[in-house]
Coordinates of C-alpha atoms and ligand atoms in Angstrom, one line a residue:
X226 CA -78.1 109.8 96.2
X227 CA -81.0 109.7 93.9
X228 CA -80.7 105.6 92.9
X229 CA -82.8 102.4 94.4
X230 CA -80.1 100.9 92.6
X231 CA -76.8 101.5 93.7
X232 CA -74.9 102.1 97.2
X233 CA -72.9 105.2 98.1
X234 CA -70.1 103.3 98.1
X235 CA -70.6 101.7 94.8
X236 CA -71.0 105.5 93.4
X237 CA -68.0 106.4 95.0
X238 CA -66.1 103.4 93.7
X239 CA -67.0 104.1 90.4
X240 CA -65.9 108.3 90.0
X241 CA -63.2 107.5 91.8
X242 CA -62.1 104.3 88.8
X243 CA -62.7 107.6 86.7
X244 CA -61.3 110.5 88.7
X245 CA -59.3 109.7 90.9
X246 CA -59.8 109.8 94.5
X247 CA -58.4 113.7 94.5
X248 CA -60.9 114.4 92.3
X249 CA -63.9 113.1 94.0
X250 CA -64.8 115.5 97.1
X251 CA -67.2 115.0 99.7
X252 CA -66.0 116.7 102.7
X253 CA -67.9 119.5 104.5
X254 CA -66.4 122.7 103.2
X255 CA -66.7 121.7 99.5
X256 CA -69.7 120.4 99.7
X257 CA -70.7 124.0 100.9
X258 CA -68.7 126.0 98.0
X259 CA -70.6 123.6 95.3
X260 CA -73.9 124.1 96.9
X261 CA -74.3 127.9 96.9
X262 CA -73.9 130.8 94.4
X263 CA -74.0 134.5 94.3
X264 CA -77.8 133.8 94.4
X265 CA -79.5 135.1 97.7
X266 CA -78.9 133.2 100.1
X267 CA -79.3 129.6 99.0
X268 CA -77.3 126.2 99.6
X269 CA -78.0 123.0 98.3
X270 CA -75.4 120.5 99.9
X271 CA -74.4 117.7 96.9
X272 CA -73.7 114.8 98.0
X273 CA -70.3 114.8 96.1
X274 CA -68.6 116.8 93.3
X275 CA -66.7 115.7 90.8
X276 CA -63.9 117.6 88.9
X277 CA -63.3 116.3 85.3
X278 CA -60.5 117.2 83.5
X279 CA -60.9 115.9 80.0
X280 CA -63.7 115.8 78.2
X281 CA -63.1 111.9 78.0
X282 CA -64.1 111.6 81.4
X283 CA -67.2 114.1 81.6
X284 CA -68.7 111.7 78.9
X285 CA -68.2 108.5 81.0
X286 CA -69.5 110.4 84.5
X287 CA -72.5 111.1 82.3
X288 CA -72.5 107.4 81.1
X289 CA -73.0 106.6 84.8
X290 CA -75.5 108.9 85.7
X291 CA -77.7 108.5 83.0
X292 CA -77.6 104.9 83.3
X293 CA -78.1 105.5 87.0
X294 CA -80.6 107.6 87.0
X295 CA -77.8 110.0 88.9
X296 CA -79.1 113.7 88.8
X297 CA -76.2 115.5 88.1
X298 CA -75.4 119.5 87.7
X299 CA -72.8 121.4 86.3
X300 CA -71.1 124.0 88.1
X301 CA -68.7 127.1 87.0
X302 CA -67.2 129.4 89.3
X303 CA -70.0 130.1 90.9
X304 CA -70.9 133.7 90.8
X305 CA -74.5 133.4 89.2
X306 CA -77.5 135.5 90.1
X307 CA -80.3 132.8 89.0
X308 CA -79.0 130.2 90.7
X309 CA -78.4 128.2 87.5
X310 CA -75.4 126.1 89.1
X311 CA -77.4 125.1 92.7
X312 CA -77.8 121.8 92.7
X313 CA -81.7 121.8 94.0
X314 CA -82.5 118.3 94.6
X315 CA -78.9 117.7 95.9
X316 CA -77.0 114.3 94.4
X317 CA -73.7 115.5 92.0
X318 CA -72.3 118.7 91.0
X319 CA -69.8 118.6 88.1
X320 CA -67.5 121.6 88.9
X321 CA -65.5 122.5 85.6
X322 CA -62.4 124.6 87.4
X323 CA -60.1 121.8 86.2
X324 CA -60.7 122.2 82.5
X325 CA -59.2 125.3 82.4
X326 CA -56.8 125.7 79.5
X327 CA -56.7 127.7 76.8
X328 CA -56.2 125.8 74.1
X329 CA -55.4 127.8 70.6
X330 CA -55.6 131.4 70.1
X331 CA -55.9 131.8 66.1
X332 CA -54.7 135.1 65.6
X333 CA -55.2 135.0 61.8
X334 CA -58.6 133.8 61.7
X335 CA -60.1 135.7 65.1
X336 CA -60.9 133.0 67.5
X337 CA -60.2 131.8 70.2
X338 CA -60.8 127.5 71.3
X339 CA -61.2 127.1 75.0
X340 CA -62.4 125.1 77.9
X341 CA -64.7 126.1 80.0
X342 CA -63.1 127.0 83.3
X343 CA -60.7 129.9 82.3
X344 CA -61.7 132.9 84.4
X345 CA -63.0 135.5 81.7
X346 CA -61.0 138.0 82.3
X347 CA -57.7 135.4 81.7
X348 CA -59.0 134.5 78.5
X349 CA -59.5 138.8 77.9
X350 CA -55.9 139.0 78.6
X351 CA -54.5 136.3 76.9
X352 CA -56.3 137.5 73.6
X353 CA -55.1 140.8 74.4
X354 CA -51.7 140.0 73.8
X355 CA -51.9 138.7 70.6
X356 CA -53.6 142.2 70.2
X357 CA -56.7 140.4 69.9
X358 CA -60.3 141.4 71.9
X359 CA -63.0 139.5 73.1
X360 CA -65.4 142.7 74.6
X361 CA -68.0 140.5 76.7
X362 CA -67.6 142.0 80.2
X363 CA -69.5 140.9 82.7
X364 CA -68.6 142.9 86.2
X365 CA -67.9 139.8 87.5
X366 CA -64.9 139.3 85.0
X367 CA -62.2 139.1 87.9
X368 CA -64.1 135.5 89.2
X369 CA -66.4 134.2 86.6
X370 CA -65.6 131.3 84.1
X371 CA -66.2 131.4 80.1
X372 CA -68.0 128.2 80.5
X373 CA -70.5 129.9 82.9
X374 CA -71.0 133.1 80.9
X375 CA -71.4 130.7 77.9
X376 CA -74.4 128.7 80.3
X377 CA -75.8 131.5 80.8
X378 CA -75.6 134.1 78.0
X379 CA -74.0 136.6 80.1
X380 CA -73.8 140.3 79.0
X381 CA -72.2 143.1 81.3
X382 CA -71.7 146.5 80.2
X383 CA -70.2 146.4 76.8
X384 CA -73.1 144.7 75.4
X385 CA -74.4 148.1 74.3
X386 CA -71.8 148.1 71.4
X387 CA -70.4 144.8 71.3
X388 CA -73.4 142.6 71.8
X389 CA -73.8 139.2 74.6
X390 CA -71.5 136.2 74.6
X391 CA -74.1 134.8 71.9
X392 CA -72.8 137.3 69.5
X393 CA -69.1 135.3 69.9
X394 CA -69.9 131.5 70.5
X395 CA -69.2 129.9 66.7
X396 CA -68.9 126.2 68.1
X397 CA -69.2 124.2 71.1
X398 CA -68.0 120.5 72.5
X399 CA -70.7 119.3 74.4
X400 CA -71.4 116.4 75.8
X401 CA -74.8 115.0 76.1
X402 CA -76.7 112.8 78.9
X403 CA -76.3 110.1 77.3
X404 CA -72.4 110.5 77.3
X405 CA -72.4 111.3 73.3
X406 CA -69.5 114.2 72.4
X407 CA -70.8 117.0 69.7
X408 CA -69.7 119.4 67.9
X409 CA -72.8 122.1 67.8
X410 CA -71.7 124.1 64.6
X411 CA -68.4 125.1 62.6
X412 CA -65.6 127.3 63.1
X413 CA -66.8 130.0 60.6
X414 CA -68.1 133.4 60.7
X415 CA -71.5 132.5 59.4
X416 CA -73.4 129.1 58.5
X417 CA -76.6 128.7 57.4
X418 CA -76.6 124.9 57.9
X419 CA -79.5 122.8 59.8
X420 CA -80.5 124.2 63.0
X421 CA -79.0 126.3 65.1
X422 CA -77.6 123.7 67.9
X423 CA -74.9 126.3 68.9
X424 CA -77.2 129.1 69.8
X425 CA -79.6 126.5 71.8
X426 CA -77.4 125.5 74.4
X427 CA -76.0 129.2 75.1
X428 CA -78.0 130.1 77.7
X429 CA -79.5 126.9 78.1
X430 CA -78.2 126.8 81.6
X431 CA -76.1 123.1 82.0
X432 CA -79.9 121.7 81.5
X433 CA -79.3 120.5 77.8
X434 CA -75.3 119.4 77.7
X435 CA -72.4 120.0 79.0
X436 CA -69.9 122.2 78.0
X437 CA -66.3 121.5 77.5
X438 CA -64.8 123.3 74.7
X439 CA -65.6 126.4 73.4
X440 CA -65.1 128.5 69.9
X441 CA -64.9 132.3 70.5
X442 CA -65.3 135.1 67.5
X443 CA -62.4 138.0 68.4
X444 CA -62.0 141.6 67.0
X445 CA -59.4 144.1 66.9
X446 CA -58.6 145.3 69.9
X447 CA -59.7 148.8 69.9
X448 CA -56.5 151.4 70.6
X449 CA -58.3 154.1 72.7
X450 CA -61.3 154.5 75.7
X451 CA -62.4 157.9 76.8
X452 CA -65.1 157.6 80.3
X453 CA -66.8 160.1 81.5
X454 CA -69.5 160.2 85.1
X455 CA -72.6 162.3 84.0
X456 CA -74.6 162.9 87.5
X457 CA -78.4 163.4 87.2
X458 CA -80.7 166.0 89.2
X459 CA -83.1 164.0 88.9
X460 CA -83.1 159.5 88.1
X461 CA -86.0 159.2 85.0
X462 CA -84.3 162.4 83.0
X463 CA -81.4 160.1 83.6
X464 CA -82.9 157.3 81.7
X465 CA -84.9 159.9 79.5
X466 CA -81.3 160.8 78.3
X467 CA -79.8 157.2 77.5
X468 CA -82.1 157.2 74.3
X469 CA -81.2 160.6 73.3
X470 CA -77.8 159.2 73.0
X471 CA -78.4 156.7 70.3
X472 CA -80.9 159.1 68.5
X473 CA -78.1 161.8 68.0
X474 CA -76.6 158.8 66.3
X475 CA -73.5 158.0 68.7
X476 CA -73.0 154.4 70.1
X477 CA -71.1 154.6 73.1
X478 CA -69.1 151.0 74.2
X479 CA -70.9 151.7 77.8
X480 CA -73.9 153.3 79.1
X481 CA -74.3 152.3 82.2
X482 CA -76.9 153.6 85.4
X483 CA -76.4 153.9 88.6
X484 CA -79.0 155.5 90.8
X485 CA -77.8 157.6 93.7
X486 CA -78.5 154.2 96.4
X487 CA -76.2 152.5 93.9
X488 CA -73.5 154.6 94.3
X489 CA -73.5 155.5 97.8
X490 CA -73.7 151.6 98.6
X491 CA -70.7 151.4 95.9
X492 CA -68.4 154.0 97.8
X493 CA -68.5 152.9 101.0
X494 CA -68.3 149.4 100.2
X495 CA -64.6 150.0 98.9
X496 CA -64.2 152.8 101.3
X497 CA -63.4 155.5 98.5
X498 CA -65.5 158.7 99.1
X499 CA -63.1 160.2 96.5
X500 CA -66.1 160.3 93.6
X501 CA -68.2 163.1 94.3
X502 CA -72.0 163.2 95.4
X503 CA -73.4 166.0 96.0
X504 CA -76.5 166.2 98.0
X505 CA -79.3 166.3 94.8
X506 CA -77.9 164.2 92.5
X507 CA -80.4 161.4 92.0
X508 CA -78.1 159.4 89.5
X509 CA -75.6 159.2 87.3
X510 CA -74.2 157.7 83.8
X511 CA -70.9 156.2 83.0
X512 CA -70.2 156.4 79.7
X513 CA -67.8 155.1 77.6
X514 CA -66.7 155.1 74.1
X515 CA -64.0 153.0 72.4
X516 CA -61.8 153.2 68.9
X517 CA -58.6 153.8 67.5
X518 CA -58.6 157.4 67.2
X519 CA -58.4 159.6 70.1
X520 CA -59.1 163.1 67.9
X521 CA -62.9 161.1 67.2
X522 CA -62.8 159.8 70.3
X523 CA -62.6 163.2 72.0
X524 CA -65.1 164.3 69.0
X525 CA -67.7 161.9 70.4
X526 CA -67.7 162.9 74.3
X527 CA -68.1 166.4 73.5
X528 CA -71.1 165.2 71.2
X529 CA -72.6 163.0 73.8
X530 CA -72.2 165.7 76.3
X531 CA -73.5 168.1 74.4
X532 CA -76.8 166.0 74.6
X533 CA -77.4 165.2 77.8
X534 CA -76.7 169.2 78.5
X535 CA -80.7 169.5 77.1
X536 CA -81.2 167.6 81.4
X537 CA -80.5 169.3 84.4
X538 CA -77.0 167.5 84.9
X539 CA -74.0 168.5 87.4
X540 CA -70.8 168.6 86.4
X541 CA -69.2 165.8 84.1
X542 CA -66.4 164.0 85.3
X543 CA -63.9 163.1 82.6
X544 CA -61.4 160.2 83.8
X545 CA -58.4 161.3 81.7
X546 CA -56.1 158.7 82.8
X547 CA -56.2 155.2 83.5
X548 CA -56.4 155.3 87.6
X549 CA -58.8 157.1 87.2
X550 CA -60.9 155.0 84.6
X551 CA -59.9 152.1 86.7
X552 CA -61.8 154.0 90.1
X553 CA -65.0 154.8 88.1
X554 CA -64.9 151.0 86.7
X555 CA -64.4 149.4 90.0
X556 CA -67.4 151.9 91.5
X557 CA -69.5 150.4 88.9
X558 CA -68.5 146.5 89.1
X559 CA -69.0 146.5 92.7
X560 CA -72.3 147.7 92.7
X561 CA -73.9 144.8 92.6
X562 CA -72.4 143.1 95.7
X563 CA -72.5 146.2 97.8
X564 CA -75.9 146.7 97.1
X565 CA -76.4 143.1 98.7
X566 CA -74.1 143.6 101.2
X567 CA -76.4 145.4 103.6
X568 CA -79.5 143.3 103.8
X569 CA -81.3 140.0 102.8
X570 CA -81.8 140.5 99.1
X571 CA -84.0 139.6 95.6
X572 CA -82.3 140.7 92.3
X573 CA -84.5 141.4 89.0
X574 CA -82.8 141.4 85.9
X575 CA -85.8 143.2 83.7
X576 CA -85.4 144.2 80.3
X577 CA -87.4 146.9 78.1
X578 CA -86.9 148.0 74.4
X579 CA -84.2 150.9 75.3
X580 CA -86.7 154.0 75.6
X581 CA -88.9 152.3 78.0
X582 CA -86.4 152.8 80.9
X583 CA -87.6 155.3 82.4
X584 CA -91.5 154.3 82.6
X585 CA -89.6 150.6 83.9
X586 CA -87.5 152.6 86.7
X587 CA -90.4 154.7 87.6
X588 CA -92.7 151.7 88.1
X589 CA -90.2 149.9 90.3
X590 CA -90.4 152.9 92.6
X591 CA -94.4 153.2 92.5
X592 CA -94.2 149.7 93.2
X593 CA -91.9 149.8 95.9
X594 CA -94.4 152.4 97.5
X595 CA -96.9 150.1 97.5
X596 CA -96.1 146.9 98.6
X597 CA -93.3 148.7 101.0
X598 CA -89.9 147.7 99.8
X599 CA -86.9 149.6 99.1
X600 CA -84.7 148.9 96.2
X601 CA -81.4 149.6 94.6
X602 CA -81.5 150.3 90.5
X603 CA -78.2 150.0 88.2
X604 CA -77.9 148.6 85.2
X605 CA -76.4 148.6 81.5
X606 CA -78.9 151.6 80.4
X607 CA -77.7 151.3 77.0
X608 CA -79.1 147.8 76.8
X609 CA -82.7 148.9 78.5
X610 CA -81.3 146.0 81.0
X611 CA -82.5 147.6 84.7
X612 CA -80.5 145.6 87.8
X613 CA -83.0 146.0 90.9
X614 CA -82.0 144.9 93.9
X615 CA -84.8 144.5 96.5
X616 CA -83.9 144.8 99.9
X617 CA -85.6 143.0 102.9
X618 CA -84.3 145.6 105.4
X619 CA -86.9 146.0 108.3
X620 CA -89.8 144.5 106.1
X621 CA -91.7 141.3 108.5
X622 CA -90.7 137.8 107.4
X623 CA -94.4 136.9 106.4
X624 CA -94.4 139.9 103.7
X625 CA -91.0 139.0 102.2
X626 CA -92.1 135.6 101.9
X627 CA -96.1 135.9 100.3
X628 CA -96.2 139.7 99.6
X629 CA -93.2 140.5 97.8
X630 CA -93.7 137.6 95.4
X631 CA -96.7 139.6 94.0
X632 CA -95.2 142.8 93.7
X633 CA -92.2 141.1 91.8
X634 CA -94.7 139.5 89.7
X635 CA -96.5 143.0 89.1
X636 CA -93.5 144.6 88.1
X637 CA -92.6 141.3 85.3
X638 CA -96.0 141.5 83.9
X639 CA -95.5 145.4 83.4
X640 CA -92.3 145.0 82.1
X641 CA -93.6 142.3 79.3
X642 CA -96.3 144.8 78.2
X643 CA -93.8 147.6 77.6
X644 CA -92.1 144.7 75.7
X645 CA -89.8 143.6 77.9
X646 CA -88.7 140.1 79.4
X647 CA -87.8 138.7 82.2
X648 CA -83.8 138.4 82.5
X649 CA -81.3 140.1 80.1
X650 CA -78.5 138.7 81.2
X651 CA -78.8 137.0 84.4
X652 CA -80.5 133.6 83.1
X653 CA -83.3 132.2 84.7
X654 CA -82.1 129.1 86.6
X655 CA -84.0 128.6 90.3
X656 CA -85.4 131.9 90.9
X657 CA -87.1 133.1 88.2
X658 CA -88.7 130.0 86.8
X659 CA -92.2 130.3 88.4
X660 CA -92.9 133.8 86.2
X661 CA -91.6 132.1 82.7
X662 CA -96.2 131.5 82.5
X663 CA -96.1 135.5 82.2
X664 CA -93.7 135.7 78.5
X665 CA -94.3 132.3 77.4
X666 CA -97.5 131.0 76.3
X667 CA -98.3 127.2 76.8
X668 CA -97.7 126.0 73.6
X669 CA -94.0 128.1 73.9
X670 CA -93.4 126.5 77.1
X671 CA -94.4 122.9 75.9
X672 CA -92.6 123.0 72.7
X673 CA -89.0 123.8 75.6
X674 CA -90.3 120.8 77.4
X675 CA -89.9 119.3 74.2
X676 CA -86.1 120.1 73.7
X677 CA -85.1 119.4 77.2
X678 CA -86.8 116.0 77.1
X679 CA -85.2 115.7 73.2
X680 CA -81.3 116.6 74.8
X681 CA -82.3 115.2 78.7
X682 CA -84.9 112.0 78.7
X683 CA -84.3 110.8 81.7
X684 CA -83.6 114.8 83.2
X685 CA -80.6 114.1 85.0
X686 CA -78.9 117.1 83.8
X687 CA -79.5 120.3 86.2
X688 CA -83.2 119.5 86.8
X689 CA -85.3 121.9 88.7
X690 CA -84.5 124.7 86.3
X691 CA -85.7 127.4 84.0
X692 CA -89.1 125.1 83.3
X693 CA -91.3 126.2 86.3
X694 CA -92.7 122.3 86.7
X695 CA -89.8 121.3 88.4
X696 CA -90.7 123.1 91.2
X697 CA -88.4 122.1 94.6
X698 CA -89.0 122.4 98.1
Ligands
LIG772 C1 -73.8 143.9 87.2 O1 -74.1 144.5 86.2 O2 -73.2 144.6 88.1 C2 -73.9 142.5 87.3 O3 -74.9 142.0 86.4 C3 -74.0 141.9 88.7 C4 -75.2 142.3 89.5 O4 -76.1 142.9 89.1 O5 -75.1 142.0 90.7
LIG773 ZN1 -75.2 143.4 84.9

């Protein structure tokens, strides 16, 4: 433990006067499930994790470590790609699972009040019922917690339509470092009042507060989907086409990419060869559209179709029933892990205005040529939001380790001067914080020194993250 003050045992004694002893781990196996994430191949082993359940008692932990000097990092279920959640320098990891309720669904007003360790596709479901939507989708629905995609200002593929989890978060409990409980904004559907404390610790990564209640916006629930697999001769016309879409003036709820590694690695990680691919497709879209009337609905496909017919496209799969909606879905959430599943991995998160796509996609492949990598490229198209998974494979240690680095650096410096960013959706957290020089200027990256040390003095909360200073290891 990071204190000259205190013993282990002392520590100990004191969470477990909070917690309970049940609530205090430190034994092997979950000190290994709190120090890794969906994140390469890293683990940080804590020292201990706590598991709150009330707000009441995340405030006093806090109390401690701030007092303490305790560094401390908040934890939801784990399944990050930035490795916002690893607890770098090691010490305490505040794992949320426990404050997992949903605690009002107000079905007049839209919203939803929840705690942070509902697993996002519960709190879909739940919602659903009361014919009620909430439309963020990350693919890792099935696993992921609300608190987490709130950290981290998730997206997944109905961000195209529907927006990120910022476009739903109206108000937040936090509670501070210094063990203070806040209310970041009201339960309305605007406000123009003060700054915007809400909206700064979205995506702020468990470096500024810590979550532990959570105001959702809801819509209708739309009545009707329609999905359809577009397969592309070749991958840029693919991404030449996405644009196309929204200039003939439809807005699909999905637009996703998948190139034809993507796929591939997708069908025989669940074993289902039943998707057809033939031998020069390069890549497909998945497209979706959503709404109450089917008549449109159908109206819209034929449109969008009509479209992409101006590319050199095979022939269109329509998925006119729900197993079959379902197979296409789970070929596209599973992309991600299967692309990772055969070889040591990075993952980029890049993001261009929408029509650069195809320049971004081509680069990654020019680059790839050069610095001798291969890579796997998926991605919510609609959003201009490119996954690209760069595989080690047979490439030597010492290149992965100092070559690749400058490659990955070429293709963020390229991406910001077709306007792009970093991360769409992934966060920064661990991985990504040594490139933040390349979007943000000095005086932007002093003035989020600022806030952190505003929110974090003594920075106890999650250090080591998103500000590239806090370099570890
Ligand atoms: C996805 O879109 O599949 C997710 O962001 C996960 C991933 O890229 O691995
Ligand atoms: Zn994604």
């Amino acid at each position: 433990m990071h204190t000259n003050e205190l013993t282990q045992q002392e520590v100990l004694d004191f969470f477990n006067s909070v917690l309970g002893p049940q609530r205090v781990l430190t034994d092997s196996e979950n000190l290994h499930i709190a120090g890794a994430d969906h994140t390469e191949d890293f683990v940080f082993l804590p020292e201990l994790v706590l598991q709150p359940q009330t707000t009441e008692e995340v405030s006093k932990i806090l109390v401690y470590c701030n007092e303490h000097k305790l560094v401390i990092t908040p934890r939801g279920a784990g399944t990050g790609l930035s490795g916002g959640c690893l607890p770098v320098l090691g010490s305490i990891v505040l794992d949320m699972r426990r404050m997992n309720r949903i605690l009002d669904i107000d079905v007049e007003n839209f919203q939803v009040t929840t705690e942070p360790g509902v697993i996002t596709e519960v709190l879909q479901n739940a919602v659903r019922e009361q014919g009620l939507f909430y439309p963020v989708d990350p693919a890792s629905k099935g696993s992921c917690f609300i608190g987490g995609n709130v950290a981290e200002n998730s997206g997944g593929a109905r961000a195209v339509k529907y927006g990120v989890v910022k476009d739903y978060v109206l108000n937040l409990e936090v509670v501070l470092p210094d063990g203070s409980v806040i209310w970041t904004g009201a339960n309305t559907l605007k406000n123009a009042t003060g700054y915007n404390l809400t909206q700064l610790v979205v995506g702020s990564e468990g470096t500024l507060a810590v979550i532990t209640k959570i105001v959702l916006k809801l819509l209708p629930q739309p009545a009707k989907d329609l999905l359809i697999l577009v397969p592309f001769y070749s991958a840029e016309e693919a991404c030449q086409a996405v644009n196309k879409v929204f200039l003939a003036g439809y807005t699909p709820s999905a637009l996703e990419f998948m190139e034809r590694d993507a796929i591939m690695a997708a069908r025989k990680f669940i074993g289902d060869y039943s998707i057809p691919l033939p031998e020069a497709i390069q890549a497909h879209l998945l497209i979706e559209v959503d709404g109450q009337e089917e008549a449109y609905l159908m109206q819209e496909i034929e449109g969008i179709v009509q479209v992409l017919a101006q590319f050199s496209t095979g022939e269109v799969l329509f998925a006119d029933n729900q197993k079959d909606k379902d197979k296409l879905w789970r070929l596209r959430r599973v992309t991600g892990e299967a692309a990772k599943a055969s070889s040591i991995y990075k993952e980029e998160d890049t993001v261009v205005p929408r029509a650069k796509l195809p320049q971004l996609l081509a680069k990654v492949k020019e680059l790839g040529k050069a610095y001798g990598f291969d890579s796997i490229c998926y991605g919510h198209a609609g959003d201009g939001n490119l996954h690209v998974n760069i595989l080690k494979n047979n490439m030597p240690d010492e290149v992965w380790k100092h070559e690749l680095p400058k490659a990955i650096r070429e293709l963020f410096v390229y991406t910001k001067s077709l306007g792009g960013t970093l991360s769409g959706e992934h966060g920064i957290g661990y991985v990504q914080k040594d490139f933040m020089d390349i979007v943000f200027s000095e005086v932007e990256l002093q003035l989020m020194r600022g806030i952190k040390k505003l929110f974090d003095p003594n920075n106890i909360l999650n250090p080591g993250k998103i500000l590239p200073e806090y370099r570890v290891g």
